[in-house]
């Protein structure tokens, strides 16, 4: 199994040339110190942590997994030491505000740090990711006492956090949550219920675990408007900050999963011994709203996971293909050449690389939009950037995760029979990637979000903003003197036209043919993913062609980037046209035919 | 986890309406008893065996796997009883000639029996599949003494067979085989070497195991023209047919694999104790040729495995979606509806079903071509059918296996978070399916076979025969009074035109731009897969529309078939056009750009 090497050259290129980090630190006062030089220093340190501390534990963690004994979960060997190093480096709090002990860096830098950690060891990195989500929730809705008691120790990593949403009958549909919270005379509450799929619900890395739990108050209205958020610590915290008694919450079992074996996925029981002490966060019945505040960053993170696993799979496949000798060279006839001489192996490696690079660029650009949405001096620009970022989030999440599954599968394929043997490690990336199209909202839910919440809410205004930006890139490419860029521009224009046709169709059909639009939702999202990847690869190609004029430039890197962009245009962008054809086929006739078939099935 | 139910209605429809079983048993003397009625009886019995005996062992087998102790492999609990039932039913020898104890049924019936067994329990079914391959090799090349000593007991299943090709340095490239065979004064040979990835290389189901081993004689020329085939029994066979001493062959380890856990994948050591007794089969240095004799049937079988796992994943996903309540109905607003009310879940289920049906139809039609190629009274027709079947084999193999991975992944997706939990069973289908795009020749090797051996060898003549047949279906569809069939015809015509463009491009570029053609090989194959699926779904739709006029017909089934065919046209056929765009983009410029990039990579 090959080592992981953080792709610093590409990360740097994407941050500086595409996400505009220099401009961002220049314009946004709160990120004035987050210059490209600062980013470089952070990335180098983060790479060392990911490569040297996290990556070596990844395979062993997959094999050993976590164990549960007497309601306590033990993590694999080496996990505790790595967690200590995480806390010392502050890698879990890179984006958190400095006033609470974080590093206050923009998301445009944070994405790269997260990508490295996910690539090195996804199972491990979910622990700080969940804590980060819990901290952001507390920042958004906790009162000053709770903040004082919990925040600093969660930001430092001394305590970890979890999110408790899912119940056996309530997965994607949180309206069905049944866990209840009863008021207690002291102002706290007592919680009763079972939660499932709780990532790091228990573990041995911290002295305390802070559970954020969705539950219903006795007088809560039914459905999603009756859900409140509670803080339930594993161990109660005394007035002086010391740890008190164990709370009435425990892990009753661990799931046996397809992947991320070393991330403990817990079934949590609340209140079996009389009631778990919980503290209401924010206002009653607003729990779901608070959850949604974290949604953008959480979904962006899952998209990054697909990108990270794709990158790692690509690195390993490339290394294997450069060493494994098998078969004759079709052109020279030489025997037993390295398999990266074979055209189809090159095709697979290029298909892996160009998609990872495209999705990375889209994700980092979206992260910079979130930074501008938060901190741009101009309110109108903040609003525009937020609208763009919110439009992009489902594209980043679904695009990165679906790409991760495809690319890790190609990684197995490059290995041939060895890819099916677990010792090689290629299979783990594929198994680990498989969860990313499911958690934090399935691909189908991302597609519904894109259409129902993002596209239709402003009748396509943000989509038109996006189209305009992509159109500008098309114009610059087709006006280039370079034939490769012209061709890229032609391909991108075809994809943009396909997107315009599909978007017009969706906007027109949403009223009369909602079932058709929702059937077309995932193909529409897939179209957007291919197109947005082409948009950023087009921008990358333009930047690379310009930089090639600089005699100091890294010509090998820039030519690779041009090759990636052109390959993407020829091998990925054509999918956009197929998707548009499928979207426009979801007319009322086709939906009737499908529904009719369902009724037949029901008859059986 | 849901039970497996053999899809008898669809199998029957495909056999009779598309593969022409009635015509086949009418025309081919050796299959005169294989009437549709006979097929029905066989299918019903095979379904019972698959559903009641094999399917219940599948999940347990995945969890427990096989174990190795003192060079002997033990299969999971229940395996021996199932194997006995297999032998009693004769399910391993359904296609073998009656004069050797088989049932003498055509491949067009055999495919359905195999599909059921693979769907019920792929790991188990590899045992009889490997024996079948070994028997076919013996039929092709063994002398009368070997046949007398081994054949009957292998056909009955009393002894099993294996194929020993791969070595650590020789996977796809058998030219690199090093195992050597030294002549012994008694006319036998002594073999020395290590073989890997040997399916059922050892197990406890039979009293003896007959290994067919590729090895080199001392005077063999290098490369693939110096490989001979030997029979090496696990236990030597005495002159009176009783079992003698253990031979010098043993299993030294079992691979830890991503899937098919209950199929023992063995590392086999030959000759560690002085030399394994082996018997030369056929003529020296002809081993690879003998292997290729079995290739068509073996590759067809692997395509069936993808279809089988896709079918099973679809059945389970459909059952889950009909029970799991989650989310509001987008149209009626009803709360907590079964998830098969959600348009995107329906889309996924339809995408699963229509692709399974399309690949099944293509596979069964190809099986009938093999039957005609073997037994048609007219020699010219035999030759034509063989050429067609050989053209289709890589399409069936790669198409069925790639589809199997896609569809089992959709099966996980329909389950949401539960799909990632191993207890559900959905993940096993996906893990098991992943080997099918690798063994018996990877998808890349299938694509090279399609282009280099099948398309170019007759300068596109078979491809034109195929195009003509598809064009006839287009004409019939577009001439139909039904608007749904007209639309299907229009879509199929677009795909056929894309295929024609791509084929012309490949034929023109093969000389000047071989690297480009080989880069385009998999996209070209993917195009063929989508198109051929559409061809058979078009034929299916025509047959279904005709049969609907019969008042006795199963209207629910026929309307479902029409819905599948139309859905396939809208959601799968557009991929063909994207593939054609990619094929035609593999011009010399694009290959130069990619190769240049490689050289840069090499510099680093």
Coordinates of C-alpha atoms in Angstrom, one line a residue, chain A residues 118-491:
Chain A
X118 CA -10.1 12.8 5.4
X119 CA -7.7 11.4 2.8
X120 CA -5.3 10.3 5.5
X121 CA -7.8 8.6 7.7
X122 CA -11.5 9.3 7.3
X123 CA -12.6 7.2 10.2
X124 CA -10.4 9.1 12.6
X125 CA -11.3 12.5 11.2
X126 CA -15.0 12.1 11.8
X127 CA -14.3 12.7 15.5
X128 CA -13.1 16.3 15.2
X129 CA -15.6 16.9 12.4
X130 CA -18.5 16.0 14.7
X131 CA -17.1 18.1 17.5
X132 CA -16.8 21.0 15.0
X133 CA -20.4 20.7 14.1
X134 CA -21.5 20.6 17.8
X135 CA -19.3 23.7 18.5
X136 CA -20.9 25.6 15.6
X137 CA -24.4 24.7 17.0
X138 CA -23.5 25.9 20.4
X139 CA -22.1 29.2 19.0
X140 CA -25.4 29.6 17.1
X141 CA -27.9 28.9 19.9
X142 CA -26.4 28.2 23.3
X143 CA -26.8 30.7 26.2
X144 CA -23.8 32.3 28.0
X145 CA -23.6 29.7 30.8
X146 CA -23.5 26.8 28.5
X147 CA -21.0 28.5 26.3
X148 CA -18.8 29.2 29.3
X149 CA -19.0 25.6 30.6
X150 CA -18.5 23.8 27.4
X151 CA -17.2 25.7 24.4
X152 CA -13.5 26.2 25.3
X153 CA -13.0 22.5 26.2
X154 CA -14.7 21.4 23.0
X155 CA -12.7 23.8 20.8
X156 CA -9.5 22.5 22.3
X157 CA -10.6 18.9 21.8
X158 CA -10.5 18.1 25.5
X159 CA -14.1 17.1 25.1
X160 CA -15.7 15.9 21.9
X161 CA -19.2 16.5 20.5
X162 CA -21.8 14.4 18.7
X163 CA -25.0 15.1 16.8
X164 CA -28.0 12.9 17.7
X165 CA -30.7 13.1 15.1
X166 CA -31.6 9.7 13.7
X167 CA -34.0 7.2 15.3
X168 CA -35.0 3.8 13.9
X169 CA -38.2 5.3 12.4
X170 CA -36.7 8.8 11.6
X171 CA -33.8 9.0 9.2
X172 CA -34.2 11.4 6.3
X173 CA -37.6 12.3 7.8
X174 CA -36.9 14.0 11.2
X175 CA -40.6 14.8 11.5
X176 CA -40.9 11.3 13.0
X177 CA -38.6 11.8 15.9
X178 CA -40.0 10.4 19.2
X179 CA -37.3 11.0 21.8
X180 CA -38.9 13.1 24.5
X181 CA -37.6 15.7 27.0
X182 CA -39.4 16.3 30.3
X183 CA -38.9 19.5 32.2
X184 CA -37.3 19.1 35.6
X185 CA -37.9 21.5 38.5
X186 CA -34.3 22.7 38.4
X187 CA -34.8 24.1 34.9
X188 CA -33.0 21.2 33.2
X189 CA -34.7 18.4 31.3
X190 CA -34.8 14.6 31.5
X191 CA -34.5 12.8 28.1
X192 CA -35.9 9.4 27.1
X193 CA -35.4 7.7 23.8
X194 CA -33.1 5.8 21.5
X195 CA -30.9 7.3 18.8
X196 CA -29.1 5.4 16.1
X197 CA -26.2 6.0 13.7
X198 CA -24.4 8.2 16.2
X199 CA -20.9 8.8 15.0
X200 CA -18.4 8.7 17.9
X201 CA -21.4 8.3 20.3
X202 CA -18.9 6.8 22.6
X203 CA -15.1 6.4 22.6
X204 CA -12.0 6.6 24.8
X205 CA -10.3 9.7 23.3
X206 CA -11.7 12.3 25.7
X207 CA -12.7 12.7 29.3
X208 CA -16.2 13.8 28.3
X209 CA -18.6 13.7 25.3
X210 CA -21.1 16.4 24.6
X211 CA -24.2 15.1 22.9
X212 CA -26.5 17.4 21.0
X213 CA -29.8 15.7 20.9
X214 CA -33.1 16.4 19.0
X215 CA -36.1 15.6 21.1
X216 CA -39.7 16.7 21.7
X217 CA -41.0 18.7 24.7
X218 CA -44.3 17.5 26.2
X219 CA -46.3 20.3 24.6
X220 CA -44.5 20.3 21.3
X221 CA -46.5 20.4 18.1
X222 CA -46.2 17.4 15.8
X223 CA -43.8 17.2 12.9
X224 CA -40.6 19.2 12.4
X225 CA -41.9 22.3 14.1
X226 CA -41.9 20.5 17.5
X227 CA -38.3 19.4 17.7
X228 CA -36.0 21.0 20.2
X229 CA -32.2 20.7 20.7
X230 CA -30.7 19.6 24.0
X231 CA -27.2 19.3 25.3
X232 CA -26.6 16.0 27.1
X233 CA -23.1 15.5 28.5
X234 CA -21.8 11.9 29.0
X235 CA -20.6 13.0 32.4
X236 CA -22.3 15.9 34.3
X237 CA -20.2 19.0 34.8
X238 CA -20.0 20.4 38.3
X239 CA -20.3 24.1 39.0
X240 CA -16.5 24.4 39.4
X241 CA -16.0 22.8 36.0
X242 CA -14.9 19.4 37.3
X243 CA -16.5 16.2 36.0
X244 CA -19.4 14.8 38.1
X245 CA -21.5 11.6 37.9
X246 CA -22.1 9.6 34.7
X247 CA -25.3 10.8 33.0
X248 CA -28.0 8.4 32.1
X249 CA -26.9 7.9 28.5
X250 CA -24.9 4.9 27.1
X251 CA -23.9 3.2 24.0
X252 CA -25.8 -0.1 23.7
X253 CA -24.4 -1.4 20.5
X254 CA -22.0 -0.7 17.6
X255 CA -23.1 -1.1 14.0
X256 CA -21.3 -3.6 11.7
X257 CA -20.7 -1.4 8.7
X258 CA -19.5 -1.7 5.1
X259 CA -16.8 0.9 5.6
X260 CA -15.4 3.5 8.0
X261 CA -14.9 0.5 10.4
X262 CA -12.8 2.5 12.9
X263 CA -15.4 5.2 13.3
X264 CA -17.8 3.9 16.0
X265 CA -21.4 4.2 14.9
X266 CA -23.4 3.9 18.1
X267 CA -26.9 3.1 19.1
X268 CA -27.4 5.4 22.1
X269 CA -29.9 4.9 24.9
X270 CA -31.2 7.9 26.8
X271 CA -33.0 7.7 30.0
X272 CA -33.1 3.9 30.7
X273 CA -32.1 4.6 34.3
X274 CA -34.6 7.3 35.1
X275 CA -33.8 10.1 32.6
X276 CA -30.7 11.7 31.0
X277 CA -30.0 15.2 32.2
X278 CA -30.2 17.6 29.3
X279 CA -30.2 21.3 28.8
X280 CA -32.4 23.1 26.3
X281 CA -30.4 24.9 23.7
X282 CA -31.8 28.1 22.3
X283 CA -35.6 28.3 22.1
X284 CA -38.1 25.5 22.3
X285 CA -39.2 23.8 19.0
X286 CA -36.4 25.5 17.0
X287 CA -34.0 22.5 17.0
X288 CA -34.2 21.8 13.3
X289 CA -33.5 25.3 12.4
X290 CA -30.3 25.2 14.5
X291 CA -29.3 22.1 12.7
X292 CA -29.8 23.7 9.4
X293 CA -27.3 26.5 10.3
X294 CA -24.5 23.9 10.2
X295 CA -25.8 22.2 7.1
X296 CA -23.8 24.1 4.5
X297 CA -20.4 23.5 6.2
X298 CA -21.3 19.9 7.0
X299 CA -22.4 19.1 3.5
X300 CA -19.3 20.8 2.1
X301 CA -17.3 18.5 4.4
X302 CA -18.9 15.4 3.1
X303 CA -18.2 16.5 -0.5
X304 CA -14.6 16.9 0.5
X305 CA -14.6 13.3 1.9
X306 CA -15.3 12.0 -1.6
X307 CA -12.6 14.2 -3.1
X308 CA -10.2 13.1 -0.4
X309 CA -10.8 9.4 -0.9
X310 CA -10.6 9.9 -4.7
X311 CA -7.3 11.6 -4.4
X312 CA -5.9 8.9 -2.2
X313 CA -7.2 6.1 -4.5
X314 CA -5.7 7.9 -7.4
X315 CA -2.3 8.2 -5.8
X316 CA -2.2 4.6 -4.9
X317 CA -3.4 3.5 -8.4
X318 CA -0.8 5.7 -10.1
X319 CA 1.9 4.2 -7.9
X320 CA 0.8 0.6 -8.6
X321 CA 0.5 1.2 -12.3
X322 CA 4.0 2.5 -12.5
X323 CA 5.4 -0.6 -10.9
X324 CA 3.2 -3.5 -12.0
X325 CA 4.5 -5.1 -15.2
X326 CA 2.0 -6.9 -17.3
X327 CA 1.2 -7.2 -21.0
X328 CA 2.8 -6.0 -24.2
X329 CA 3.0 -2.4 -25.3
X330 CA 0.5 -2.1 -28.1
X331 CA 2.6 0.3 -30.1
X332 CA 6.2 -0.8 -29.5
X333 CA 5.5 -4.5 -28.9
X334 CA 7.8 -4.5 -25.8
X335 CA 6.9 -7.3 -23.4
X336 CA 5.9 -7.0 -19.7
X337 CA 5.8 -3.2 -19.6
X338 CA 4.5 -1.2 -16.6
X339 CA 0.8 -1.1 -16.9
X340 CA 0.7 2.7 -17.1
X341 CA 1.9 2.2 -20.7
X342 CA -1.5 0.7 -21.6
X343 CA -3.9 3.2 -23.1
X344 CA -6.9 2.0 -21.0
X345 CA -5.0 2.2 -17.8
X346 CA -3.9 5.7 -18.6
X347 CA -7.5 6.5 -19.4
X348 CA -8.6 5.2 -16.0
X349 CA -5.9 7.2 -14.2
X350 CA -6.7 10.4 -16.1
X351 CA -10.4 9.9 -15.4
X352 CA -9.6 9.6 -11.7
X353 CA -7.3 12.6 -11.6
X354 CA -9.3 15.0 -13.7
X355 CA -12.5 14.4 -11.7
X356 CA -10.8 14.7 -8.4
X357 CA -9.2 18.0 -9.5
X358 CA -12.5 19.3 -10.9
X359 CA -14.5 18.5 -7.8
X360 CA -11.7 20.0 -5.6
X361 CA -11.8 23.2 -7.5
X362 CA -15.6 23.4 -7.3
X363 CA -15.5 22.7 -3.5
X364 CA -12.7 25.3 -2.7
X365 CA -14.4 28.0 -4.8
X366 CA -17.6 27.3 -2.9
X367 CA -15.8 27.6 0.4
X368 CA -14.5 31.0 -0.7
X369 CA -18.1 32.0 -1.5
X370 CA -19.1 31.0 2.1
X371 CA -16.2 33.2 3.4
X372 CA -17.4 36.2 1.3
X373 CA -21.0 35.5 2.3
X374 CA -19.9 35.8 5.9
X375 CA -17.4 38.7 5.8
X376 CA -17.6 40.7 2.6
X377 CA -17.9 44.4 3.4
X378 CA -20.7 44.9 1.0
X379 CA -24.1 43.6 2.1
X380 CA -25.4 43.0 -1.4
X381 CA -22.3 41.1 -2.3
X382 CA -22.6 39.0 0.9
X383 CA -26.2 38.1 -0.1
X384 CA -25.1 37.2 -3.6
X385 CA -22.3 35.1 -2.4
X386 CA -24.5 33.3 0.1
X387 CA -27.1 32.6 -2.7
X388 CA -24.3 31.2 -4.9
X389 CA -22.8 29.1 -2.2
X390 CA -26.2 27.7 -1.2
X391 CA -26.8 26.8 -4.8
X392 CA -23.4 25.1 -5.0
X393 CA -23.6 23.1 -1.7
X394 CA -25.7 20.2 -3.0
X395 CA -23.5 20.2 -6.2
X396 CA -20.4 19.9 -4.1
X397 CA -21.9 17.4 -1.7
X398 CA -23.4 15.0 -4.2
X399 CA -20.8 15.6 -6.9
X400 CA -17.8 15.0 -4.6
X401 CA -19.4 11.9 -3.0
X402 CA -20.6 10.3 -6.1
X403 CA -17.3 11.0 -7.8
X404 CA -15.5 9.5 -4.8
X405 CA -17.4 6.2 -5.3
X406 CA -16.7 6.2 -9.0
X407 CA -13.0 7.1 -8.7
X408 CA -12.3 4.7 -5.8
X409 CA -13.9 1.9 -7.9
X410 CA -11.6 2.8 -10.8
X411 CA -8.7 2.6 -8.3
X412 CA -9.7 -1.0 -7.6
X413 CA -9.9 -1.7 -11.4
X414 CA -6.4 -0.4 -12.1
X415 CA -5.2 -3.0 -9.5
X416 CA -6.9 -5.8 -11.4
X417 CA -7.3 -8.9 -9.2
X418 CA -5.1 -7.4 -6.5
X419 CA -7.7 -4.6 -6.0
X420 CA -10.1 -7.2 -4.7
X421 CA -7.7 -8.3 -2.0
X422 CA -8.2 -6.2 1.2
X423 CA -4.5 -6.1 2.0
X424 CA -3.9 -3.8 -1.0
X425 CA -6.0 -1.1 0.6
X426 CA -7.7 0.0 -2.6
X427 CA -11.0 -1.7 -1.5
X428 CA -11.1 0.2 1.7
X429 CA -11.2 3.5 0.0
X430 CA -14.2 2.3 -2.0
X431 CA -16.0 0.9 1.0
X432 CA -15.3 4.1 3.0
X433 CA -16.5 6.3 0.2
X434 CA -19.8 4.5 0.0
X435 CA -21.3 6.2 3.0
X436 CA -20.7 9.7 1.6
X437 CA -23.6 9.6 -0.9
X438 CA -25.9 8.8 2.0
X439 CA -25.1 10.7 5.2
X440 CA -25.8 14.4 5.6
X441 CA -28.6 13.9 3.1
X442 CA -28.6 11.4 0.3
X443 CA -27.9 12.3 -3.3
X444 CA -31.6 12.3 -3.9
X445 CA -32.1 14.8 -1.0
X446 CA -29.3 17.0 -2.4
X447 CA -31.1 17.0 -5.8
X448 CA -34.4 17.9 -4.2
X449 CA -32.7 20.7 -2.3
X450 CA -31.1 22.0 -5.5
X451 CA -34.4 22.1 -7.4
X452 CA -37.0 22.8 -4.7
X453 CA -35.0 25.1 -2.5
X454 CA -32.3 26.6 -4.6
X455 CA -33.5 26.8 -8.2
X456 CA -37.2 27.4 -7.8
X457 CA -37.1 29.8 -4.9
X458 CA -35.8 32.7 -7.0
X459 CA -37.2 31.4 -10.3
X460 CA -33.8 30.6 -11.6
X461 CA -32.0 33.9 -10.8
X462 CA -28.9 32.3 -9.2
X463 CA -28.8 29.7 -12.0
X464 CA -28.7 32.6 -14.5
X465 CA -25.9 34.3 -12.5
X466 CA -24.0 31.0 -12.7
X467 CA -24.7 30.6 -16.4
X468 CA -23.3 34.1 -17.0
X469 CA -20.1 33.3 -15.2
X470 CA -19.7 30.0 -17.1
X471 CA -20.5 31.8 -20.4
X472 CA -17.7 34.2 -19.8
X473 CA -15.3 31.3 -19.4
X474 CA -16.6 29.8 -22.6
X475 CA -15.9 33.0 -24.4
X476 CA -12.4 33.3 -23.1
X477 CA -11.6 29.7 -24.0
X478 CA -13.0 29.9 -27.5
X479 CA -11.1 33.2 -28.1
X480 CA -7.8 31.6 -27.0
X481 CA -5.1 31.1 -29.7
X482 CA -4.5 27.6 -28.3
X483 CA -6.5 24.9 -30.1
X484 CA -6.7 22.7 -27.0
X485 CA -8.4 25.6 -25.1
X486 CA -10.7 26.3 -28.1
X487 CA -11.8 22.7 -28.1
X488 CA -12.4 22.8 -24.3
X489 CA -14.4 25.9 -24.8
X490 CA -16.6 24.3 -27.5
X491 CA -17.3 21.3 -25.2

